[in-house]
Structures are given as C-alpha cells and as structure tokens.
Amino acid sequence: MGYDEVMTEVRWLDAREQMIWRGFLGATGSFMEHLDRQMQRDSGMPLAYFEILAVLSEMPGRSLRMSELATMCRSSRSRLSHAVSRLEEAGWVRRRACESDKRGQFAELTEEGFKVLERAAPGHVMTVREHLFDVLTAQQLDQLDEITAAIKIGLSPQCDSAKAELRAEF
Amino acid sequence: MGYDEVMTEVRWLDAREQMIWRGFLGATGSFMEHLDRQMQRDSGMPLAYFEILAVLSEMPGRSLRMSELATMCRSSRSRLSHAVSRLEEAGWVRRRACESDKRGQFAELTEEGFKVLERAAPGHVMTVREHLFDVLTAQQLDQLDEITAAIKIGLSPQCDSAKAELRAEF
DNA sequence: ACCCCATAGTTGAACTCTAAACTAAACCGC
DNA sequence: GCGGTTTAGTTTAGAGTTCAACTATGGGGT
C-alpha cells in the first residue's frame, strides 16, 4: 500500500460514489447482522458456526479436512480450530485423525449436529429469502450475481500478485 | 419466526439461488475482511473504529451524541461505548458531557484523532476503489445502488412491524 | 540419511463484540 | 411534585476473533 500512497494521488470518492459505498456498507452490514442475530436467537449459535455445520453436512461422510473446511467457510485456520473445539464441546462435531497425513485432522458432523442443523436451517433460509430473494427482482438477482463475481475476481490472489508484479516493474 | 416456521412450508433455495447466495456471502465476506485487514495493518485499528473517526470528522464541531454516532455507525450502544473508551485511551476521541441533557455524552474527535484519520483515509479509499469501483461498470454501480436500497427497505423497522401486524391478524 | 523449508493444525493472549444488568436523568400523567 | 416508565449511556461477564508463536509431520534436495 505504501507505494501507491506516496507516488500517486488519491482518487477520493465523489458524492455519488460515497452514496453507493455507504449504501453498500449499510445494507450488507445490517443484513448480515440480522441473519446472525436470527441464528443466535433461534438456534443459539453464531451464523459462522451454522455455516460450518452446513458445509460439513454436504460433504461425503459429512466430514472434511480442517483446512479445506476453513477455505470453504472463508475462515482462518485458527478461527476454525477454535470454532470446531466449541462445536465439539457441544457434541455437534467430532475430530478424526487423518491416516494418510498424520498432521491432518478431519472434522465430522455428528448425528446430533445434523439434527441441530436440520432444526436451524428453515429459519435461516426463510430469513435469507425474506430479506434478499423476496426484495429483489429476478433481473436484480442476475445483476447481483455478476457484481459479486466481479468483486471476487478483483480479490483473487492471482489478481493481487499480478498487480504486485506490475508495480514491481517500475 | 416461530409462526412461519410451524405453519408454512419452507421454500428452500434452488441451485441457482444457492449459487447467488454463496456468491454474495463470499464476495462481501472476503471484501470486508480485506478492508478490515488493510486498516488494521496500515493504521492499527479495526475498520469499525475508522468509521467512527470518519463519521465524527464530518460533523459540525467534529462531535456527536453517542446514540446518534451509534446509529450512523450501525453499532449498538454498548459496542460504541467500548469502542469510544478505547479510542479515548488512544487519545483520538474525547467524551464531553451534554449540558441540555445530563444523561447525554458527546464523542468528539481530537486533533490527534483527526490526523490519524487523515493518514488512514487514503489507503482505505484506495482499497475500496480498487476492489469495488474499479471492478464494476458504471451500470453495475447503478444496479448495486438499487439492490442495496431494496435490501435496506426490506430490513427497515417499519417493514418488520408491518409484517408482524399482518401476521397478528390471523 | 540429513537438513531445510513448507504445510497442518493448535494454543494462548490480547482484543472486540454481544447481551443483560445497571445507573442516572428525563418525561409523562395525574 | 410524585411515582412509574422511557431514554442515554456504561459496565460486566462471557463468547468469538485475531495474531503470533508453537508442535509436529511431510517433502524435497544433496
């Protein structure tokens, strides 16, 4: 960051851009907070933990290596490790050693964890539908899909390293 | 939530809806995390604290009542109170009693806080531009604006209470 | 075989956030 | 003015997250 900051002028946000930016922050922030609160209230866990259970439930054997699970949940290894410890205490997830790689661990959804997930899912899906899919037109959903795709590409590591190299040339 | 859950069938997300939803989660999650990390790395504070300083800086007298500040930052009173305490320790914000309402407190940006904000802002704005405004077309920005507006309307309290009343009728 | 580095995952401390209880002042109706 | 209810804000405890340090295993290269 230092390089750009010193060498190039900052292109500040104009009035319209600020509106868009604040609108984005407000909408996504409030929406995610709403979802998190719903999950905490109705199922006693944060949304992030629900996501862990949900991802596991879709895997063959309902289990996944810790690092893959971390990637799929966009979580750091550390965060996931703590989270799985808590979920293990609750009896919803169990750790299993990996035989082919003795450093590895699998996280596996327990039967009870699956039931908890089944109970939590309807309220979650309904909240998502109510505040996202029901408030947008089909066209807007297509647009949203392309917008989020573009943002993700812009954040992808290849993209970042490409830009870093570009800078390094000068 | 209980009512819908018991009385109506859950409309699960179809494949396309799941794609859109996961795309949304991934993009906004990664983007916000990226922004937060940038702020923490380059200026030693979480994004939420930067927002507090930013909002204060735009107010007349660079000060604002705690509860208004909380509203503008989409923060709970409690969270804001903690955050302002930390910012006060850092010497970037100061609390002032309100004379007309003795329960009230103003949070006021200090001169040093303003300088910190000035140093932090360029990197932040450039990161926002790089990963949001530069990756979307003008048309997509218009679409994003309308999408976030719709989401916010769907989350507004009036909307929630209206729905609650609707349910109560039956 | 050995050394070096990368990878997988955990841990502990510091920090942030949440929820609920709490203090104090303002407001409201009588 | 008095009692009861809001409103403003803080505090406490507990839960979640981050960062950096750490253990242990795996994978080259020589």
mmCIF file of C-alpha atoms (C1' of nucleotides) in Angstrom:
data_model
loop_
_atom_site.group_PDB
_atom_site.id
_atom_site.type_symbol
_atom_site.label_atom_id
_atom_site.label_comp_id
_atom_site.label_asym_id
_atom_site.label_seq_id
_atom_site.Cartn_x
_atom_site.Cartn_y
_atom_site.Cartn_z
ATOM 1 C CA MET A 1 0.000 0.000 0.000
ATOM 2 C CA GLY A 2 2.803 2.415 0.853
ATOM 3 C CA TYR A 3 3.951 2.730 -2.733
ATOM 4 C CA ASP A 4 0.694 3.905 -4.223
ATOM 5 C CA GLU A 5 0.123 6.113 -1.305
ATOM 6 C CA VAL A 6 3.338 8.004 -1.807
ATOM 7 C CA MET A 7 3.543 8.048 -5.570
ATOM 8 C CA THR A 8 0.012 8.515 -6.818
ATOM 9 C CA GLU A 9 -2.738 10.937 -5.989
ATOM 10 C CA VAL A 10 -5.630 9.503 -4.062
ATOM 11 C CA ARG A 11 -8.776 9.421 -6.116
ATOM 12 C CA TRP A 12 -11.308 10.313 -3.439
ATOM 13 C CA LEU A 13 -14.886 9.195 -3.712
ATOM 14 C CA ASP A 14 -17.233 11.742 -5.236
ATOM 15 C CA ALA A 15 -20.697 12.355 -3.794
ATOM 16 C CA ARG A 16 -22.346 9.606 -5.824
ATOM 17 C CA GLU A 17 -19.636 7.097 -5.036
ATOM 18 C CA GLN A 18 -19.943 7.861 -1.357
ATOM 19 C CA MET A 19 -23.672 7.268 -1.540
ATOM 20 C CA ILE A 20 -23.135 3.918 -3.175
ATOM 21 C CA TRP A 21 -20.409 2.945 -0.753
ATOM 22 C CA ARG A 22 -22.406 3.867 2.333
ATOM 23 C CA GLY A 23 -25.448 2.159 0.889
ATOM 24 C CA PHE A 24 -23.427 -0.968 0.382
ATOM 25 C CA LEU A 25 -21.980 -0.857 3.884
ATOM 26 C CA GLY A 26 -25.356 -0.204 5.435
ATOM 27 C CA ALA A 27 -27.236 -2.873 3.530
ATOM 28 C CA THR A 28 -24.711 -5.678 3.840
ATOM 29 C CA GLY A 29 -23.858 -4.797 7.419
ATOM 30 C CA SER A 30 -27.442 -4.646 8.610
ATOM 31 C CA PHE A 31 -28.413 -7.710 6.639
ATOM 32 C CA MET A 32 -25.598 -9.868 7.983
ATOM 33 C CA GLU A 33 -26.217 -8.631 11.480
ATOM 34 C CA HIS A 34 -29.881 -9.507 11.117
ATOM 35 C CA LEU A 35 -29.005 -13.008 9.974
ATOM 36 C CA ASP A 36 -26.526 -13.507 12.759
ATOM 37 C CA ARG A 37 -28.999 -12.347 15.357
ATOM 38 C CA GLN A 38 -31.704 -14.603 13.986
ATOM 39 C CA MET A 39 -29.403 -17.597 14.201
ATOM 40 C CA GLN A 40 -28.184 -16.736 17.676
ATOM 41 C CA ARG A 41 -31.697 -16.159 18.940
ATOM 42 C CA ASP A 42 -33.394 -19.177 17.378
ATOM 43 C CA SER A 43 -30.587 -21.717 17.476
ATOM 44 C CA GLY A 44 -28.085 -20.431 19.989
ATOM 45 C CA MET A 45 -25.099 -20.250 17.684
ATOM 46 C CA PRO A 46 -23.461 -17.611 15.556
ATOM 47 C CA LEU A 47 -24.027 -17.716 11.829
ATOM 48 C CA ALA A 48 -20.393 -18.714 11.286
ATOM 49 C CA TYR A 49 -20.943 -21.926 13.249
ATOM 50 C CA PHE A 50 -24.071 -22.709 11.290
ATOM 51 C CA GLU A 51 -22.055 -22.368 8.113
ATOM 52 C CA ILE A 52 -19.542 -24.878 9.395
ATOM 53 C CA LEU A 53 -22.290 -27.397 10.085
ATOM 54 C CA ALA A 54 -23.917 -26.679 6.729
ATOM 55 C CA VAL A 55 -20.719 -27.184 4.772
ATOM 56 C CA LEU A 56 -19.923 -30.400 6.600
ATOM 57 C CA SER A 57 -23.406 -31.767 6.016
ATOM 58 C CA GLU A 58 -22.939 -31.584 2.264
ATOM 59 C CA MET A 59 -19.678 -33.484 2.191
ATOM 60 C CA PRO A 60 -19.392 -37.216 1.613
ATOM 61 C CA GLY A 61 -19.181 -38.779 5.056
ATOM 62 C CA ARG A 62 -20.204 -35.380 6.421
ATOM 63 C CA SER A 63 -16.553 -34.787 7.125
ATOM 64 C CA LEU A 64 -13.787 -32.627 5.746
ATOM 65 C CA ARG A 65 -10.179 -31.811 6.433
ATOM 66 C CA MET A 66 -9.782 -28.807 8.682
ATOM 67 C CA SER A 67 -8.004 -26.682 6.126
ATOM 68 C CA GLU A 68 -10.497 -27.393 3.376
ATOM 69 C CA LEU A 69 -13.289 -26.593 5.744
ATOM 70 C CA ALA A 70 -11.542 -23.351 6.633
ATOM 71 C CA THR A 71 -11.269 -22.431 2.970
ATOM 72 C CA MET A 72 -14.914 -23.194 2.282
ATOM 73 C CA CYS A 73 -16.023 -21.151 5.254
ATOM 74 C CA ARG A 74 -13.643 -18.289 4.421
ATOM 75 C CA SER A 75 -12.216 -18.720 7.886
ATOM 76 C CA SER A 76 -8.674 -18.637 9.170
ATOM 77 C CA ARG A 77 -7.262 -21.926 10.411
ATOM 78 C CA SER A 78 -7.103 -20.510 13.869
ATOM 79 C CA ARG A 79 -10.660 -19.339 13.896
ATOM 80 C CA LEU A 80 -11.862 -22.670 12.609
ATOM 81 C CA SER A 81 -9.820 -24.575 15.164
ATOM 82 C CA HIS A 82 -11.413 -22.603 17.989
ATOM 83 C CA ALA A 83 -14.859 -22.933 16.468
ATOM 84 C CA VAL A 84 -14.563 -26.688 15.996
ATOM 85 C CA SER A 85 -13.398 -27.021 19.591
ATOM 86 C CA ARG A 86 -16.583 -25.333 20.722
ATOM 87 C CA LEU A 87 -18.744 -27.362 18.376
ATOM 88 C CA GLU A 88 -17.025 -30.470 19.693
ATOM 89 C CA GLU A 89 -17.862 -29.476 23.256
ATOM 90 C CA ALA A 90 -21.462 -29.094 22.165
ATOM 91 C CA GLY A 91 -21.291 -32.581 20.681
ATOM 92 C CA TRP A 92 -22.185 -31.404 17.193
ATOM 93 C CA VAL A 93 -18.847 -32.101 15.552
ATOM 94 C CA ARG A 94 -16.074 -34.590 16.232
ATOM 95 C CA ARG A 95 -12.436 -34.590 15.193
ATOM 96 C CA ARG A 96 -10.864 -37.593 13.496
ATOM 97 C CA ALA A 97 -7.213 -38.204 12.732
ATOM 98 C CA CYS A 98 -6.159 -38.494 9.111
ATOM 99 C CA GLU A 99 -4.270 -41.680 8.374
ATOM 100 C CA SER A 100 -2.524 -40.734 5.172
ATOM 101 C CA ASP A 101 -1.203 -37.488 6.626
ATOM 102 C CA LYS A 102 -0.585 -37.607 10.326
ATOM 103 C CA ARG A 103 -0.643 -33.847 10.633
ATOM 104 C CA GLY A 104 -4.172 -33.787 9.314
ATOM 105 C CA GLN A 105 -7.499 -33.766 11.076
ATOM 106 C CA PHE A 106 -10.973 -34.335 9.822
ATOM 107 C CA ALA A 107 -13.946 -32.504 11.240
ATOM 108 C CA GLU A 108 -17.015 -34.709 11.122
ATOM 109 C CA LEU A 109 -20.620 -33.748 11.729
ATOM 110 C CA THR A 110 -22.210 -35.907 14.434
ATOM 111 C CA GLU A 111 -25.742 -37.224 14.230
ATOM 112 C CA GLU A 112 -26.769 -34.721 16.851
ATOM 113 C CA GLY A 113 -25.040 -31.933 14.956
ATOM 114 C CA PHE A 114 -27.003 -32.905 11.894
ATOM 115 C CA LYS A 115 -30.255 -32.714 13.808
ATOM 116 C CA VAL A 116 -29.359 -29.304 15.156
ATOM 117 C CA LEU A 117 -28.603 -28.195 11.624
ATOM 118 C CA GLU A 118 -31.943 -29.509 10.406
ATOM 119 C CA ARG A 119 -33.717 -27.549 13.079
ATOM 120 C CA ALA A 120 -31.777 -24.366 12.386
ATOM 121 C CA ALA A 121 -31.947 -24.403 8.603
ATOM 122 C CA PRO A 122 -35.603 -23.464 7.980
ATOM 123 C CA GLY A 123 -35.469 -20.234 9.955
ATOM 124 C CA HIS A 124 -32.200 -19.308 8.346
ATOM 125 C CA VAL A 125 -33.348 -19.977 4.804
ATOM 126 C CA MET A 126 -36.563 -18.101 5.402
ATOM 127 C CA THR A 127 -34.696 -15.103 6.706
ATOM 128 C CA VAL A 128 -32.401 -15.118 3.696
ATOM 129 C CA ARG A 129 -35.349 -15.438 1.367
ATOM 130 C CA GLU A 130 -37.366 -12.774 3.102
ATOM 131 C CA HIS A 131 -34.630 -10.164 3.084
ATOM 132 C CA LEU A 132 -32.771 -10.991 -0.084
ATOM 133 C CA PHE A 133 -34.621 -13.032 -2.659
ATOM 134 C CA ASP A 134 -38.028 -11.594 -1.909
ATOM 135 C CA VAL A 135 -36.924 -7.967 -2.077
ATOM 136 C CA LEU A 136 -35.084 -8.250 -5.398
ATOM 137 C CA THR A 137 -36.418 -8.833 -8.903
ATOM 138 C CA ALA A 138 -35.166 -11.742 -10.995
ATOM 139 C CA GLN A 139 -33.203 -9.250 -13.029
ATOM 140 C CA GLN A 140 -31.614 -7.751 -9.956
ATOM 141 C CA LEU A 141 -30.590 -11.204 -8.804
ATOM 142 C CA ASP A 142 -28.794 -11.748 -12.101
ATOM 143 C CA GLN A 143 -27.112 -8.406 -11.676
ATOM 144 C CA LEU A 144 -26.137 -9.193 -8.112
ATOM 145 C CA ASP A 145 -24.623 -12.460 -9.256
ATOM 146 C CA GLU A 146 -22.420 -10.692 -11.792
ATOM 147 C CA ILE A 147 -21.482 -7.968 -9.355
ATOM 148 C CA THR A 148 -20.370 -10.391 -6.680
ATOM 149 C CA ALA A 149 -18.497 -12.413 -9.300
ATOM 150 C CA ALA A 150 -16.604 -9.298 -10.374
ATOM 151 C CA ILE A 151 -15.753 -8.425 -6.789
ATOM 152 C CA LYS A 152 -14.466 -11.901 -6.136
ATOM 153 C CA ILE A 153 -12.263 -11.817 -9.216
ATOM 154 C CA GLY A 154 -10.883 -8.493 -8.068
ATOM 155 C CA LEU A 155 -9.976 -10.024 -4.723
ATOM 156 C CA SER A 156 -8.486 -13.223 -6.063
ATOM 157 C CA PRO A 157 -4.862 -13.895 -5.167
ATOM 158 C CA GLN A 158 -3.740 -14.191 -8.785
ATOM 159 C CA CYS A 159 -5.116 -10.744 -9.302
ATOM 160 C CA ASP A 160 -3.306 -9.356 -6.302
ATOM 161 C CA SER A 161 0.020 -10.905 -7.214
ATOM 162 C CA ALA A 162 -0.366 -9.754 -10.811
ATOM 163 C CA LYS A 163 -0.805 -6.227 -9.570
ATOM 164 C CA ALA A 164 2.155 -6.579 -7.238
ATOM 165 C CA GLU A 165 4.351 -7.634 -10.128
ATOM 166 C CA LEU A 166 3.082 -4.758 -12.207
ATOM 167 C CA ARG A 167 4.146 -2.359 -9.505
ATOM 168 C CA ALA A 168 7.491 -4.023 -9.066
ATOM 169 C CA GLU A 169 8.395 -3.289 -12.668
ATOM 170 C CA PHE A 170 8.679 0.410 -12.003
ATOM 171 C CA MET B 1 -40.218 -16.554 13.296
ATOM 172 C CA GLY B 2 -41.923 -19.415 15.094
ATOM 173 C CA TYR B 3 -45.230 -18.850 13.361
ATOM 174 C CA ASP B 4 -43.997 -19.104 9.798
ATOM 175 C CA GLU B 5 -41.825 -21.986 10.721
ATOM 176 C CA VAL B 6 -44.673 -24.041 12.024
ATOM 177 C CA MET B 7 -47.438 -23.051 9.678
ATOM 178 C CA THR B 8 -45.846 -22.639 6.284
ATOM 179 C CA GLU B 9 -43.623 -24.832 4.169
ATOM 180 C CA VAL B 10 -40.046 -23.724 3.877
ATOM 181 C CA ARG B 11 -39.207 -22.559 0.421
ATOM 182 C CA TRP B 12 -35.676 -23.912 0.125
ATOM 183 C CA LEU B 13 -33.167 -22.305 -2.160
ATOM 184 C CA ASP B 14 -32.886 -23.889 -5.582
ATOM 185 C CA ALA B 15 -29.495 -24.448 -7.213
ATOM 186 C CA ARG B 16 -29.349 -21.015 -8.799
ATOM 187 C CA GLU B 17 -30.409 -19.273 -5.614
ATOM 188 C CA GLN B 18 -27.747 -21.121 -3.689
ATOM 189 C CA MET B 19 -25.137 -20.016 -6.179
ATOM 190 C CA ILE B 20 -26.223 -16.419 -5.819
ATOM 191 C CA TRP B 21 -26.353 -16.630 -2.053
ATOM 192 C CA ARG B 22 -22.929 -18.232 -1.721
ATOM 193 C CA GLY B 23 -21.533 -15.750 -4.195
ATOM 194 C CA PHE B 24 -22.906 -12.928 -2.132
ATOM 195 C CA LEU B 25 -21.537 -14.339 1.106
ATOM 196 C CA GLY B 26 -18.150 -14.980 -0.416
ATOM 197 C CA ALA B 27 -17.773 -11.624 -2.097
ATOM 198 C CA THR B 28 -18.977 -9.423 0.732
ATOM 199 C CA GLY B 29 -17.230 -11.516 3.357
ATOM 200 C CA SER B 30 -13.882 -11.552 1.628
ATOM 201 C CA PHE B 31 -14.136 -7.921 0.659
ATOM 202 C CA MET B 32 -14.938 -6.739 4.169
ATOM 203 C CA GLU B 33 -12.232 -8.896 5.610
ATOM 204 C CA HIS B 34 -9.771 -7.477 3.138
ATOM 205 C CA LEU B 35 -10.733 -3.938 4.100
ATOM 206 C CA ASP B 36 -10.507 -4.686 7.786
ATOM 207 C CA ARG B 37 -7.104 -6.270 7.413
ATOM 208 C CA GLN B 38 -5.810 -3.366 5.374
ATOM 209 C CA MET B 39 -6.921 -0.921 8.046
ATOM 210 C CA GLN B 40 -5.519 -2.994 10.878
ATOM 211 C CA ARG B 41 -2.201 -3.469 9.104
ATOM 212 C CA ASP B 42 -1.677 0.082 7.881
ATOM 213 C CA SER B 43 -3.268 2.058 10.675
ATOM 214 C CA GLY B 44 -3.510 -0.267 13.637
ATOM 215 C CA MET B 45 -7.255 -0.118 14.122
ATOM 216 C CA PRO B 46 -10.242 -2.135 13.018
ATOM 217 C CA LEU B 47 -12.380 -0.766 10.235
ATOM 218 C CA ALA B 48 -15.204 -0.127 12.679
ATOM 219 C CA TYR B 49 -13.033 2.321 14.606
ATOM 220 C CA PHE B 50 -12.035 4.088 11.434
ATOM 221 C CA GLU B 51 -15.694 4.533 10.622
ATOM 222 C CA ILE B 52 -16.275 6.155 13.975
ATOM 223 C CA LEU B 53 -13.490 8.647 13.355
ATOM 224 C CA ALA B 54 -14.722 9.243 9.817
ATOM 225 C CA VAL B 55 -18.284 9.947 10.885
ATOM 226 C CA LEU B 56 -17.155 12.271 13.659
ATOM 227 C CA SER B 57 -14.880 14.189 11.310
ATOM 228 C CA GLU B 58 -17.812 15.165 9.136
ATOM 229 C CA MET B 59 -19.936 16.566 11.926
ATOM 230 C CA PRO B 60 -20.003 20.206 12.935
ATOM 231 C CA GLY B 61 -17.574 20.526 15.822
ATOM 232 C CA ARG B 62 -16.383 17.036 14.940
ATOM 233 C CA SER B 63 -18.584 15.777 17.706
ATOM 234 C CA LEU B 64 -21.804 13.862 18.031
ATOM 235 C CA ARG B 65 -24.024 12.410 20.697
ATOM 236 C CA MET B 66 -23.180 8.806 21.487
ATOM 237 C CA SER B 67 -26.500 7.422 20.369
ATOM 238 C CA GLU B 68 -26.506 9.290 17.081
ATOM 239 C CA LEU B 69 -22.984 8.129 16.451
ATOM 240 C CA ALA B 70 -24.086 4.582 17.203
ATOM 241 C CA THR B 71 -26.926 4.869 14.709
ATOM 242 C CA MET B 72 -24.692 6.270 11.994
ATOM 243 C CA CYS B 73 -22.138 3.527 12.516
ATOM 244 C CA ARG B 74 -24.815 0.821 12.715
ATOM 245 C CA SER B 75 -23.395 -0.063 16.085
ATOM 246 C CA SER B 76 -25.073 -0.998 19.335
ATOM 247 C CA ARG B 77 -24.763 1.500 22.154
ATOM 248 C CA SER B 78 -22.722 -0.979 24.077
ATOM 249 C CA ARG B 79 -20.309 -1.629 21.274
ATOM 250 C CA LEU B 80 -19.874 2.058 20.658
ATOM 251 C CA SER B 81 -19.306 2.743 24.326
ATOM 252 C CA HIS B 82 -16.496 0.185 24.370
ATOM 253 C CA ALA B 83 -15.019 1.472 21.148
ATOM 254 C CA VAL B 84 -15.064 5.093 22.281
ATOM 255 C CA SER B 85 -13.385 4.074 25.530
ATOM 256 C CA ARG B 86 -10.554 2.539 23.537
ATOM 257 C CA LEU B 87 -10.346 5.491 21.175
ATOM 258 C CA GLU B 88 -10.249 7.745 24.199
ATOM 259 C CA GLU B 89 -7.339 5.782 25.636
ATOM 260 C CA ALA B 90 -5.562 6.235 22.332
ATOM 261 C CA GLY B 91 -6.216 9.970 22.595
ATOM 262 C CA TRP B 92 -8.135 10.100 19.328
ATOM 263 C CA VAL B 93 -11.552 10.858 20.767
ATOM 264 C CA ARG B 94 -12.704 12.604 23.912
ATOM 265 C CA ARG B 95 -16.019 12.486 25.736
ATOM 266 C CA ARG B 96 -17.863 15.648 26.682
ATOM 267 C CA ALA B 97 -20.893 15.997 28.879
ATOM 268 C CA CYS B 98 -24.076 17.331 27.323
ATOM 269 C CA GLU B 99 -25.488 20.335 29.149
ATOM 270 C CA SER B 100 -29.058 20.285 27.932
ATOM 271 C CA ASP B 101 -29.463 16.589 28.747
ATOM 272 C CA LYS B 102 -27.355 15.464 31.637
ATOM 273 C CA ARG B 103 -27.644 11.810 30.655
ATOM 274 C CA GLY B 104 -26.049 12.600 27.330
ATOM 275 C CA GLN B 105 -22.455 12.420 26.204
ATOM 276 C CA PHE B 106 -20.761 13.798 23.153
ATOM 277 C CA ALA B 107 -17.933 11.993 21.468
ATOM 278 C CA GLU B 108 -15.521 14.483 19.973
ATOM 279 C CA LEU B 109 -12.666 13.847 17.578
ATOM 280 C CA THR B 110 -9.391 15.207 18.951
ATOM 281 C CA GLU B 111 -6.828 16.975 16.816
ATOM 282 C CA GLU B 112 -4.643 13.909 17.004
ATOM 283 C CA GLY B 113 -7.557 11.690 16.070
ATOM 284 C CA PHE B 114 -8.132 13.839 13.042
ATOM 285 C CA LYS B 115 -4.530 13.461 11.985
ATOM 286 C CA VAL B 116 -4.709 9.710 12.405
ATOM 287 C CA LEU B 117 -7.825 9.716 10.261
ATOM 288 C CA GLU B 118 -6.110 11.792 7.602
ATOM 289 C CA ARG B 119 -3.266 9.314 7.476
ATOM 290 C CA ALA B 120 -5.561 6.301 7.355
ATOM 291 C CA ALA B 121 -8.047 7.575 4.807
ATOM 292 C CA PRO B 122 -6.002 7.380 1.588
ATOM 293 C CA GLY B 123 -5.172 3.709 1.916
ATOM 294 C CA HIS B 124 -8.732 2.915 2.833
ATOM 295 C CA VAL B 125 -10.262 4.818 -0.053
ATOM 296 C CA MET B 126 -7.809 3.300 -2.471
ATOM 297 C CA THR B 127 -8.648 -0.178 -1.287
ATOM 298 C CA VAL B 128 -12.351 0.497 -1.661
ATOM 299 C CA ARG B 129 -11.817 1.913 -5.114
ATOM 300 C CA GLU B 130 -9.537 -0.864 -6.207
ATOM 301 C CA HIS B 131 -11.841 -3.667 -5.157
ATOM 302 C CA LEU B 132 -15.243 -2.142 -5.683
ATOM 303 C CA PHE B 133 -15.425 0.855 -8.001
ATOM 304 C CA ASP B 134 -12.667 -0.282 -10.322
ATOM 305 C CA VAL B 135 -14.064 -3.778 -10.817
ATOM 306 C CA LEU B 136 -17.616 -2.703 -11.636
ATOM 307 C CA THR B 137 -19.007 -0.851 -14.635
ATOM 308 C CA ALA B 138 -20.947 2.375 -14.213
ATOM 309 C CA GLN B 139 -24.087 0.429 -14.982
ATOM 310 C CA GLN B 140 -23.300 -2.177 -12.367
ATOM 311 C CA LEU B 141 -22.766 0.557 -9.793
ATOM 312 C CA ASP B 142 -26.238 1.886 -10.534
ATOM 313 C CA GLN B 143 -27.604 -1.617 -10.154
ATOM 314 C CA LEU B 144 -25.731 -2.125 -6.919
ATOM 315 C CA ASP B 145 -27.165 1.089 -5.581
ATOM 316 C CA GLU B 146 -30.707 -0.050 -6.263
ATOM 317 C CA ILE B 147 -30.069 -3.506 -4.901
ATOM 318 C CA THR B 148 -28.696 -2.220 -1.627
ATOM 319 C CA ALA B 149 -31.559 0.248 -1.406
ATOM 320 C CA ALA B 150 -34.057 -2.581 -1.781
ATOM 321 C CA ILE B 151 -32.316 -4.658 0.844
ATOM 322 C CA LYS B 152 -32.323 -1.775 3.271
ATOM 323 C CA ILE B 153 -36.009 -1.174 2.754
ATOM 324 C CA GLY B 154 -36.641 -4.836 3.396
ATOM 325 C CA LEU B 155 -34.801 -4.572 6.675
ATOM 326 C CA SER B 156 -36.365 -1.343 7.863
ATOM 327 C CA PRO B 157 -38.231 -1.456 11.166
ATOM 328 C CA GLN B 158 -41.477 -0.165 9.658
ATOM 329 C CA CYS B 159 -41.347 -3.050 7.282
ATOM 330 C CA ASP B 160 -40.774 -5.549 10.061
ATOM 331 C CA SER B 161 -43.541 -4.209 12.257
ATOM 332 C CA ALA B 162 -45.929 -4.092 9.290
ATOM 333 C CA LYS B 163 -45.253 -7.750 8.687
ATOM 334 C CA ALA B 164 -45.731 -8.519 12.366
ATOM 335 C CA GLU B 165 -49.140 -6.852 12.326
ATOM 336 C CA LEU B 166 -50.082 -8.743 9.212
ATOM 337 C CA ARG B 167 -49.311 -11.992 10.969
ATOM 338 C CA ALA B 168 -51.175 -10.964 14.097
ATOM 339 C CA GLU B 169 -54.401 -10.597 12.160
ATOM 340 C CA PHE B 170 -54.693 -14.328 11.633
ATOM 341 C "C1'" DA C 1 20.273 -40.241 5.820
ATOM 342 C "C1'" DC C 2 20.217 -35.392 6.792
ATOM 343 C "C1'" DC C 3 18.993 -30.678 6.686
ATOM 344 C "C1'" DC C 4 15.914 -27.188 5.481
ATOM 345 C "C1'" DC C 5 11.740 -25.438 4.496
ATOM 346 C "C1'" DA C 6 6.754 -25.829 3.803
ATOM 347 C "C1'" DT C 7 2.336 -27.419 5.490
ATOM 348 C "C1'" DA C 8 -1.436 -28.794 9.046
ATOM 349 C "C1'" DG C 9 -3.210 -27.640 12.883
ATOM 350 C "C1'" DT C 10 -3.303 -25.958 17.802
ATOM 351 C "C1'" DT C 11 -2.641 -22.762 21.516
ATOM 352 C "C1'" DG C 12 -2.569 -18.510 24.478
ATOM 353 C "C1'" DA C 13 -3.008 -13.773 24.974
ATOM 354 C "C1'" DA C 14 -4.992 -9.641 23.674
ATOM 355 C "C1'" DC C 15 -8.735 -7.588 21.704
ATOM 356 C "C1'" DT C 16 -13.551 -6.973 20.055
ATOM 357 C "C1'" DC C 17 -18.265 -7.847 20.295
ATOM 358 C "C1'" DT C 18 -22.756 -9.223 22.453
ATOM 359 C "C1'" DA C 19 -26.296 -9.483 25.817
ATOM 360 C "C1'" DA C 20 -28.072 -8.357 30.032
ATOM 361 C "C1'" DA C 21 -27.971 -5.825 34.172
ATOM 362 C "C1'" DC C 22 -27.341 -1.458 35.943
ATOM 363 C "C1'" DT C 23 -27.199 3.919 36.976
ATOM 364 C "C1'" DA C 24 -28.933 8.199 36.227
ATOM 365 C "C1'" DA C 25 -31.629 11.618 34.222
ATOM 366 C "C1'" DA C 26 -35.826 12.891 31.546
ATOM 367 C "C1'" DC C 27 -40.573 12.540 30.600
ATOM 368 C "C1'" DC C 28 -45.494 11.827 31.491
ATOM 369 C "C1'" DG C 29 -49.811 11.697 33.674
ATOM 370 C "C1'" DC C 30 -52.232 12.913 37.463
ATOM 371 C "C1'" DG D 1 -44.324 17.406 42.809
ATOM 372 C "C1'" DC D 2 -44.680 12.179 42.833
ATOM 373 C "C1'" DG D 3 -44.415 7.541 41.087
ATOM 374 C "C1'" DG D 4 -43.771 4.861 37.001
ATOM 375 C "C1'" DT D 5 -41.896 4.420 32.614
ATOM 376 C "C1'" DT D 6 -38.523 5.717 28.835
ATOM 377 C "C1'" DT D 7 -34.213 7.032 27.309
ATOM 378 C "C1'" DA D 8 -28.925 7.622 27.443
ATOM 379 C "C1'" DG D 9 -25.140 5.532 28.363
ATOM 380 C "C1'" DT D 10 -21.981 2.392 30.959
ATOM 381 C "C1'" DT D 11 -20.484 -1.871 32.884
ATOM 382 C "C1'" DT D 12 -19.745 -6.752 33.500
ATOM 383 C "C1'" DA D 13 -19.189 -11.275 32.003
ATOM 384 C "C1'" DG D 14 -18.802 -14.379 28.504
ATOM 385 C "C1'" DA D 15 -18.192 -15.676 23.785
ATOM 386 C "C1'" DG D 16 -15.772 -15.091 19.350
ATOM 387 C "C1'" DT D 17 -11.855 -13.454 16.632
ATOM 388 C "C1'" DT D 18 -7.077 -12.293 15.572
ATOM 389 C "C1'" DC D 19 -2.275 -12.617 15.666
ATOM 390 C "C1'" DA D 20 1.866 -14.663 16.617
ATOM 391 C "C1'" DA D 21 4.222 -18.414 18.467
ATOM 392 C "C1'" DC D 22 4.476 -23.190 18.657
ATOM 393 C "C1'" DT D 23 4.399 -28.549 17.658
ATOM 394 C "C1'" DA D 24 4.651 -31.981 14.564
ATOM 395 C "C1'" DT D 25 4.754 -34.083 10.171
ATOM 396 C "C1'" DG D 26 5.771 -34.076 5.191
ATOM 397 C "C1'" DG D 27 8.703 -33.219 1.162
ATOM 398 C "C1'" DG D 28 12.451 -32.092 -1.378
ATOM 399 C "C1'" DG D 29 17.397 -31.622 -2.424
ATOM 400 C "C1'" DT D 30 22.068 -33.116 -1.807
#
